[in-house]
PDB file of C-alpha atoms in Angstrom:
ATOM      1  CA  ALA S 264      19.187  87.524 -22.113  1.00 80.00           C
ATOM      2  CA  GLN S 265      16.341  85.083 -21.833  1.00 83.00           C
ATOM      3  CA  SER S 266      14.097  84.636 -18.830  1.00 89.00           C
ATOM      4  CA  VAL S 267      11.191  82.395 -17.898  1.00 93.00           C
ATOM      5  CA  THR S 268       8.359  83.142 -15.519  1.00 94.00           C
ATOM      6  CA  GLN S 269       6.176  80.536 -13.916  1.00 95.00           C
ATOM      7  CA  LEU S 270       3.794  82.542 -11.790  1.00 90.00           C
ATOM      8  CA  ASP S 271       2.220  79.616  -9.969  1.00 94.00           C
ATOM      9  CA  SER S 272       4.533  77.934  -7.484  1.00 93.00           C
ATOM     10  CA  GLN S 273       1.908  75.334  -6.646  1.00 96.00           C
ATOM     11  CA  VAL S 274      -1.295  74.190  -8.330  1.00 97.00           C
ATOM     12  CA  PRO S 275      -3.631  71.904  -6.393  1.00 97.00           C
ATOM     13  CA  VAL S 276      -6.213  70.028  -8.422  1.00 97.00           C
ATOM     14  CA  PHE S 277      -8.529  67.072  -8.035  1.00 97.00           C
ATOM     15  CA  GLU S 278      -8.044  63.899 -10.017  1.00 97.00           C
ATOM     16  CA  GLU S 279      -9.690  63.907 -13.467  1.00 97.00           C
ATOM     17  CA  ALA S 280      -9.970  67.703 -13.445  1.00 98.00           C
ATOM     18  CA  PRO S 281      -8.310  69.808 -16.161  1.00 98.00           C
ATOM     19  CA  VAL S 282      -5.190  71.786 -15.379  1.00 98.00           C
ATOM     20  CA  GLU S 283      -3.138  74.567 -16.910  1.00 97.00           C
ATOM     21  CA  LEU S 284       0.381  75.455 -15.808  1.00 98.00           C
ATOM     22  CA  ARG S 285       1.410  78.873 -16.986  1.00 97.00           C
ATOM     23  CA  CYS S 286       4.725  79.816 -18.536  1.00 97.00           C
ATOM     24  CA  ASN S 287       5.780  83.134 -20.000  1.00 96.00           C
ATOM     25  CA  TYR S 288       9.152  83.893 -21.444  1.00 94.00           C
ATOM     26  CA  SER S 289      11.186  86.892 -22.470  1.00 92.00           C
ATOM     27  CA  SER S 290      13.668  86.940 -25.314  1.00 88.00           C
ATOM     28  CA  SER S 291      14.702  89.327 -28.047  1.00 83.00           C
ATOM     29  CA  VAL S 292      15.581  86.462 -30.392  1.00 83.00           C
ATOM     30  CA  SER S 293      14.016  83.195 -31.436  1.00 83.00           C
ATOM     31  CA  VAL S 294      14.060  80.482 -28.833  1.00 86.00           C
ATOM     32  CA  TYR S 295      13.199  76.852 -28.346  1.00 90.00           C
ATOM     33  CA  LEU S 296      10.703  76.062 -25.590  1.00 92.00           C
ATOM     34  CA  PHE S 297      10.503  73.026 -23.338  1.00 93.00           C
ATOM     35  CA  TRP S 298       8.527  71.537 -20.492  1.00 95.00           C
ATOM     36  CA  TYR S 299      10.313  69.170 -18.142  1.00 94.00           C
ATOM     37  CA  VAL S 300       8.859  67.130 -15.273  1.00 95.00           C
ATOM     38  CA  GLN S 301      10.749  66.214 -12.116  1.00 92.00           C
ATOM     39  CA  TYR S 302       9.687  63.534  -9.666  1.00 90.00           C
ATOM     40  CA  PRO S 303      11.117  63.603  -6.107  1.00 83.00           C
ATOM     41  CA  ASN S 304      14.864  62.996  -5.903  1.00 77.00           C
ATOM     42  CA  GLN S 305      15.152  62.481  -9.627  1.00 82.00           C
ATOM     43  CA  GLY S 306      16.474  64.380 -12.591  1.00 84.00           C
ATOM     44  CA  LEU S 307      14.309  66.025 -15.202  1.00 88.00           C
ATOM     45  CA  GLN S 308      12.388  64.230 -17.902  1.00 90.00           C
ATOM     46  CA  LEU S 309      11.491  65.973 -21.135  1.00 90.00           C
ATOM     47  CA  LEU S 310       7.738  66.275 -21.441  1.00 93.00           C
ATOM     48  CA  LEU S 311       7.463  68.152 -24.712  1.00 92.00           C
ATOM     49  CA  LYS S 312       9.226  70.738 -26.822  1.00 90.00           C
ATOM     50  CA  TYR S 313       8.542  73.424 -29.359  1.00 90.00           C
ATOM     51  CA  LEU S 314      11.235  74.000 -31.959  1.00 86.00           C
ATOM     52  CA  SER S 315       9.293  75.242 -34.968  1.00 83.00           C
ATOM     53  CA  GLY S 316       6.229  74.486 -37.048  1.00 85.00           C
ATOM     54  CA  SER S 317       2.876  73.735 -35.443  1.00 86.00           C
ATOM     55  CA  THR S 318       2.361  75.841 -32.345  1.00 89.00           C
ATOM     56  CA  LEU S 319       0.512  73.047 -30.534  1.00 91.00           C
ATOM     57  CA  VAL S 320       2.738  70.268 -29.279  1.00 91.00           C
ATOM     58  CA  GLU S 321       1.641  67.139 -27.489  1.00 90.00           C
ATOM     59  CA  SER S 322       3.229  64.547 -25.224  1.00 90.00           C
ATOM     60  CA  ILE S 323       2.489  60.840 -25.138  1.00 81.00           C
ATOM     61  CA  ASN S 324       0.837  61.051 -21.703  1.00 88.00           C
ATOM     62  CA  GLY S 325      -1.885  63.548 -22.551  1.00 94.00           C
ATOM     63  CA  PHE S 326      -0.159  66.864 -21.900  1.00 96.00           C
ATOM     64  CA  GLU S 327      -0.092  69.572 -24.535  1.00 96.00           C
ATOM     65  CA  ALA S 328       1.373  73.048 -24.778  1.00 96.00           C
ATOM     66  CA  GLU S 329       0.737  75.859 -27.187  1.00 94.00           C
ATOM     67  CA  PHE S 330       3.325  78.375 -28.280  1.00 93.00           C
ATOM     68  CA  ASN S 331       1.846  81.842 -28.456  1.00 93.00           C
ATOM     69  CA  LYS S 332       4.371  84.259 -29.877  1.00 90.00           C
ATOM     70  CA  SER S 333       2.280  87.392 -29.414  1.00 91.00           C
ATOM     71  CA  GLN S 334       1.749  86.629 -25.742  1.00 92.00           C
ATOM     72  CA  THR S 335       5.202  85.076 -25.308  1.00 93.00           C
ATOM     73  CA  SER S 336       3.612  82.135 -23.571  1.00 95.00           C
ATOM     74  CA  PHE S 337       3.953  78.366 -23.599  1.00 96.00           C
ATOM     75  CA  HIS S 338       1.287  77.145 -21.183  1.00 97.00           C
ATOM     76  CA  LEU S 339       1.005  73.457 -20.366  1.00 97.00           C
ATOM     77  CA  ARG S 340      -2.407  71.824 -20.249  1.00 97.00           C
ATOM     78  CA  LYS S 341      -3.978  68.486 -19.582  1.00 97.00           C
ATOM     79  CA  PRO S 342      -7.733  67.854 -19.848  1.00 97.00           C
ATOM     80  CA  SER S 343      -7.840  65.213 -17.108  1.00 97.00           C
ATOM     81  CA  VAL S 344      -5.065  64.690 -14.564  1.00 97.00           C
ATOM     82  CA  HIS S 345      -4.103  61.563 -12.657  1.00 96.00           C
ATOM     83  CA  ILE S 346      -2.619  61.128  -9.195  1.00 95.00           C
ATOM     84  CA  SER S 347       0.598  60.046 -10.891  1.00 94.00           C
ATOM     85  CA  ASP S 348       0.919  63.471 -12.516  1.00 95.00           C
ATOM     86  CA  THR S 349       1.883  64.921  -9.130  1.00 96.00           C
ATOM     87  CA  ALA S 350       5.368  66.342  -9.686  1.00 96.00           C
ATOM     88  CA  GLU S 351       7.345  69.513 -10.262  1.00 94.00           C
ATOM     89  CA  TYR S 352       7.054  70.982 -13.743  1.00 96.00           C
ATOM     90  CA  PHE S 353       9.674  73.269 -15.214  1.00 95.00           C
ATOM     91  CA  CYS S 354       9.329  75.449 -18.262  1.00 96.00           C
ATOM     92  CA  ALA S 355      12.574  76.274 -20.038  1.00 94.00           C
ATOM     93  CA  VAL S 356      13.871  78.183 -23.035  1.00 92.00           C
ATOM     94  CA  SER S 357      17.050  78.023 -25.008  1.00 88.00           C
ATOM     95  CA  LEU S 358      18.529  79.930 -27.880  1.00 80.00           C
ATOM     96  CA  ASN S 359      18.442  78.074 -31.157  1.00 71.00           C
ATOM     97  CA  THR S 360      22.149  78.690 -31.684  1.00 69.00           C
ATOM     98  CA  GLY S 361      25.397  78.004 -29.874  1.00 65.00           C
ATOM     99  CA  PHE S 362      25.377  75.657 -26.899  1.00 65.00           C
ATOM    100  CA  GLN S 363      21.647  76.165 -26.472  1.00 76.00           C
ATOM    101  CA  LYS S 364      21.886  76.569 -22.726  1.00 84.00           C
ATOM    102  CA  LEU S 365      18.612  76.072 -20.945  1.00 89.00           C
ATOM    103  CA  VAL S 366      17.135  78.809 -18.790  1.00 90.00           C
ATOM    104  CA  PHE S 367      14.576  77.418 -16.395  1.00 92.00           C
ATOM    105  CA  GLY S 368      11.567  78.904 -14.704  1.00 93.00           C
ATOM    106  CA  THR S 369      11.188  78.487 -10.965  1.00 92.00           C
ATOM    107  CA  GLY S 370       8.903  75.494 -11.372  1.00 94.00           C
ATOM    108  CA  THR S 371       5.296  74.701 -10.571  1.00 96.00           C
ATOM    109  CA  ARG S 372       4.379  71.931  -8.209  1.00 96.00           C
ATOM    110  CA  LEU S 373       1.281  70.107  -9.431  1.00 97.00           C
ATOM    111  CA  LEU S 374      -0.550  68.418  -6.570  1.00 97.00           C
ATOM    112  CA  VAL S 375      -3.271  66.003  -7.652  1.00 97.00           C
ATOM    113  CA  SER S 376      -5.545  64.703  -4.941  1.00 97.00           C
ATOM    114  CA  PRO S 377      -8.303  62.085  -5.100  1.00 95.00           C
TER     115      PRO S 377
ATOM    116  CA  GLY B 460      17.019  55.881 -26.062  1.00 68.00           C
ATOM    117  CA  ALA B 461      18.972  58.924 -24.842  1.00 80.00           C
ATOM    118  CA  VAL B 462      19.696  57.627 -21.356  1.00 88.00           C
ATOM    119  CA  VAL B 463      21.972  59.581 -19.046  1.00 93.00           C
ATOM    120  CA  SER B 464      23.406  57.826 -16.019  1.00 94.00           C
ATOM    121  CA  GLN B 465      24.689  59.793 -13.047  1.00 95.00           C
ATOM    122  CA  HIS B 466      26.682  58.278 -10.207  1.00 96.00           C
ATOM    123  CA  PRO B 467      26.602  58.282  -7.254  1.00 96.00           C
ATOM    124  CA  SER B 468      22.977  59.063  -6.501  1.00 94.00           C
ATOM    125  CA  ARG B 469      23.784  60.127  -2.982  1.00 95.00           C
ATOM    126  CA  VAL B 470      26.959  60.910  -1.097  1.00 96.00           C
ATOM    127  CA  ILE B 471      27.573  62.001   2.470  1.00 96.00           C
ATOM    128  CA  CYS B 472      31.059  63.039   3.468  1.00 94.00           C
ATOM    129  CA  LYS B 473      33.038  65.134   5.875  1.00 95.00           C
ATOM    130  CA  SER B 474      33.972  68.733   5.328  1.00 96.00           C
ATOM    131  CA  GLY B 475      37.237  69.099   3.421  1.00 95.00           C
ATOM    132  CA  THR B 476      36.719  65.993   1.319  1.00 95.00           C
ATOM    133  CA  SER B 477      36.742  66.106  -2.477  1.00 96.00           C
ATOM    134  CA  VAL B 478      33.829  64.400  -4.201  1.00 97.00           C
ATOM    135  CA  LYS B 479      33.640  63.226  -7.808  1.00 97.00           C
ATOM    136  CA  ILE B 480      30.345  62.845  -9.643  1.00 97.00           C
ATOM    137  CA  GLU B 481      30.158  61.000 -12.965  1.00 97.00           C
ATOM    138  CA  CYS B 482      27.757  61.637 -15.803  1.00 96.00           C
ATOM    139  CA  ARG B 483      27.549  59.136 -18.651  1.00 95.00           C
ATOM    140  CA  SER B 484      25.529  59.061 -21.824  1.00 92.00           C
ATOM    141  CA  LEU B 485      24.751  55.366 -22.212  1.00 92.00           C
ATOM    142  CA  ASP B 486      23.408  55.026 -25.726  1.00 87.00           C
ATOM    143  CA  PHE B 487      24.519  58.123 -27.548  1.00 87.00           C
ATOM    144  CA  GLN B 488      27.499  60.394 -27.963  1.00 88.00           C
ATOM    145  CA  ALA B 489      27.267  63.739 -26.247  1.00 87.00           C
ATOM    146  CA  THR B 490      29.635  66.420 -27.414  1.00 84.00           C
ATOM    147  CA  THR B 491      28.109  68.794 -24.906  1.00 89.00           C
ATOM    148  CA  MET B 492      27.182  68.094 -21.303  1.00 93.00           C
ATOM    149  CA  PHE B 493      25.809  70.495 -18.739  1.00 94.00           C
ATOM    150  CA  TRP B 494      26.084  70.613 -14.946  1.00 96.00           C
ATOM    151  CA  TYR B 495      23.342  72.121 -12.821  1.00 95.00           C
ATOM    152  CA  ARG B 496      22.826  72.773  -9.151  1.00 95.00           C
ATOM    153  CA  GLN B 497      19.415  72.716  -7.544  1.00 90.00           C
ATOM    154  CA  PHE B 498      18.628  74.048  -4.085  1.00 84.00           C
ATOM    155  CA  PRO B 499      15.598  72.712  -2.197  1.00 80.00           C
ATOM    156  CA  LYS B 500      12.317  73.707  -3.807  1.00 76.00           C
ATOM    157  CA  GLN B 501      14.114  75.889  -6.344  1.00 81.00           C
ATOM    158  CA  SER B 502      14.898  75.749 -10.000  1.00 85.00           C
ATOM    159  CA  LEU B 503      18.017  74.461 -11.681  1.00 88.00           C
ATOM    160  CA  MET B 504      20.937  76.820 -11.989  1.00 91.00           C
ATOM    161  CA  LEU B 505      23.419  76.130 -14.748  1.00 93.00           C
ATOM    162  CA  MET B 506      26.940  75.844 -13.377  1.00 95.00           C
ATOM    163  CA  ALA B 507      28.933  75.049 -16.483  1.00 95.00           C
ATOM    164  CA  THR B 508      28.857  73.755 -20.022  1.00 92.00           C
ATOM    165  CA  SER B 509      31.250  70.928 -20.743  1.00 90.00           C
ATOM    166  CA  ASN B 510      32.602  70.106 -24.173  1.00 85.00           C
ATOM    167  CA  GLU B 511      34.537  66.974 -24.991  1.00 82.00           C
ATOM    168  CA  GLY B 512      38.230  67.626 -25.240  1.00 80.00           C
ATOM    169  CA  SER B 513      38.140  71.258 -24.188  1.00 83.00           C
ATOM    170  CA  LYS B 514      37.865  73.353 -21.054  1.00 86.00           C
ATOM    171  CA  ALA B 515      34.456  73.831 -19.522  1.00 91.00           C
ATOM    172  CA  THR B 516      32.658  77.138 -19.766  1.00 92.00           C
ATOM    173  CA  TYR B 517      31.572  78.283 -16.325  1.00 95.00           C
ATOM    174  CA  GLU B 518      28.647  80.545 -15.539  1.00 93.00           C
ATOM    175  CA  GLN B 519      29.233  83.779 -13.745  1.00 93.00           C
ATOM    176  CA  GLY B 520      29.753  83.299 -10.044  1.00 93.00           C
ATOM    177  CA  VAL B 521      30.751  79.628 -10.239  1.00 95.00           C
ATOM    178  CA  GLU B 522      34.253  78.960  -8.929  1.00 94.00           C
ATOM    179  CA  LYS B 523      36.112  76.907 -11.509  1.00 93.00           C
ATOM    180  CA  ASP B 524      38.757  75.880  -8.987  1.00 94.00           C
ATOM    181  CA  LYS B 525      36.060  74.671  -6.643  1.00 96.00           C
ATOM    182  CA  PHE B 526      34.038  72.756  -9.200  1.00 96.00           C
ATOM    183  CA  LEU B 527      36.397  70.922 -11.532  1.00 95.00           C
ATOM    184  CA  ILE B 528      34.834  69.602 -14.700  1.00 94.00           C
ATOM    185  CA  ASN B 529      36.437  67.086 -17.010  1.00 91.00           C
ATOM    186  CA  HIS B 530      34.898  65.874 -20.256  1.00 88.00           C
ATOM    187  CA  ALA B 531      37.450  63.338 -21.438  1.00 82.00           C
ATOM    188  CA  SER B 532      35.256  61.365 -23.837  1.00 89.00           C
ATOM    189  CA  LEU B 533      32.028  61.661 -25.791  1.00 89.00           C
ATOM    190  CA  THR B 534      30.198  59.633 -23.158  1.00 92.00           C
ATOM    191  CA  LEU B 535      31.651  60.789 -19.853  1.00 93.00           C
ATOM    192  CA  SER B 536      31.877  64.041 -17.960  1.00 94.00           C
ATOM    193  CA  THR B 537      32.893  64.373 -14.316  1.00 95.00           C
ATOM    194  CA  LEU B 538      32.307  67.085 -11.737  1.00 97.00           C
ATOM    195  CA  THR B 539      34.680  67.181  -8.774  1.00 97.00           C
ATOM    196  CA  VAL B 540      33.733  69.307  -5.796  1.00 97.00           C
ATOM    197  CA  THR B 541      37.079  70.075  -4.207  1.00 96.00           C
ATOM    198  CA  SER B 542      37.491  70.576  -0.460  1.00 95.00           C
ATOM    199  CA  ALA B 543      33.738  70.448   0.000  1.00 95.00           C
ATOM    200  CA  HIS B 544      32.081  72.394   2.789  1.00 95.00           C
ATOM    201  CA  PRO B 545      28.524  72.322   4.172  1.00 95.00           C
ATOM    202  CA  GLU B 546      27.472  75.187   1.904  1.00 94.00           C
ATOM    203  CA  ASP B 547      28.269  72.952  -1.091  1.00 95.00           C
ATOM    204  CA  SER B 548      25.523  70.571  -0.022  1.00 95.00           C
ATOM    205  CA  SER B 549      22.988  70.462  -2.821  1.00 94.00           C
ATOM    206  CA  PHE B 550      21.409  68.385  -5.572  1.00 93.00           C
ATOM    207  CA  TYR B 551      23.675  68.275  -8.611  1.00 96.00           C
ATOM    208  CA  ILE B 552      22.235  67.253 -11.960  1.00 94.00           C
ATOM    209  CA  CYS B 553      23.961  66.667 -15.265  1.00 95.00           C
ATOM    210  CA  SER B 554      22.498  66.628 -18.727  1.00 94.00           C
ATOM    211  CA  ALA B 555      23.722  65.671 -22.159  1.00 92.00           C
ATOM    212  CA  ARG B 556      22.586  66.592 -25.576  1.00 86.00           C
ATOM    213  CA  VAL B 557      22.371  64.277 -28.520  1.00 74.00           C
ATOM    214  CA  GLU B 558      24.385  65.573 -31.410  1.00 63.00           C
ATOM    215  CA  THR B 559      22.883  64.728 -34.757  1.00 58.00           C
ATOM    216  CA  GLY B 560      24.864  65.975 -37.690  1.00 53.00           C
ATOM    217  CA  GLY B 561      24.972  69.554 -36.514  1.00 50.00           C
ATOM    218  CA  THR B 562      21.257  70.237 -36.632  1.00 52.00           C
ATOM    219  CA  GLY B 563      21.642  71.680 -33.172  1.00 54.00           C
ATOM    220  CA  ASN B 564      18.029  71.410 -32.101  1.00 62.00           C
ATOM    221  CA  GLN B 565      18.094  68.373 -29.871  1.00 72.00           C
ATOM    222  CA  PRO B 566      16.859  68.614 -26.283  1.00 78.00           C
ATOM    223  CA  GLN B 567      18.950  67.934 -23.219  1.00 85.00           C
ATOM    224  CA  HIS B 568      18.514  64.601 -21.446  1.00 89.00           C
ATOM    225  CA  PHE B 569      19.048  64.584 -17.715  1.00 92.00           C
ATOM    226  CA  GLY B 570      20.616  62.237 -15.225  1.00 93.00           C
ATOM    227  CA  ASP B 571      18.809  61.387 -11.996  1.00 91.00           C
ATOM    228  CA  GLY B 572      20.967  63.727  -9.951  1.00 92.00           C
ATOM    229  CA  THR B 573      23.360  63.390  -7.032  1.00 95.00           C
ATOM    230  CA  ARG B 574      22.365  64.471  -3.536  1.00 94.00           C
ATOM    231  CA  LEU B 575      25.540  65.764  -1.904  1.00 96.00           C
ATOM    232  CA  SER B 576      25.553  66.256   1.859  1.00 96.00           C
ATOM    233  CA  ILE B 577      28.630  67.672   3.541  1.00 95.00           C
ATOM    234  CA  LEU B 578      28.800  67.253   7.309  1.00 93.00           C
TER     235      LEU B 578
END
């Protein structure tokens, strides 16, 4: 079975500072990796994904994540955060076969203050 | 593209009522849809996987008679919470996956969720 660990439940940071949200996963087979963002009372929006190929993936709003197979990690980073980045961030994995059900981490709340 | 619409966004009803939640893929066909439940400040827990034209596959511990799922078309799946009670109060979220010629590596796209409150 797959599992995802997000050790930080909350990460406070000042605006324009860099941030890293940590994600580690466990799986005995190949998986796909995702980061989703959730704003209050809304569903999840896909931020970025790793399926194969280049281990560094980027989103259109400045976030990036790097797949590290040896460390089984998929940490999310942004060099300079904005107030509007305040949200809940979920890391997720899925098998690359079958229904590809998503297994989510417990989420990290990013709090950006001025 | 890949918009998923979920309705209603919020519902408040009395205990014993049955509530239906709709999940629609607006601009794509979704062979597979997923239903999740999210408790306050917690992660999403998969309840069931819904496939068009067949019975849903429920996760362990989810009562299939309590949470009825119907996936009658490639753009619509419904979740009916039957005889709802206060403990069923939660945030329910659906997702749908774009199917593109069987490549099988498309991400799930989520609806905005339904806040269900049972009095």
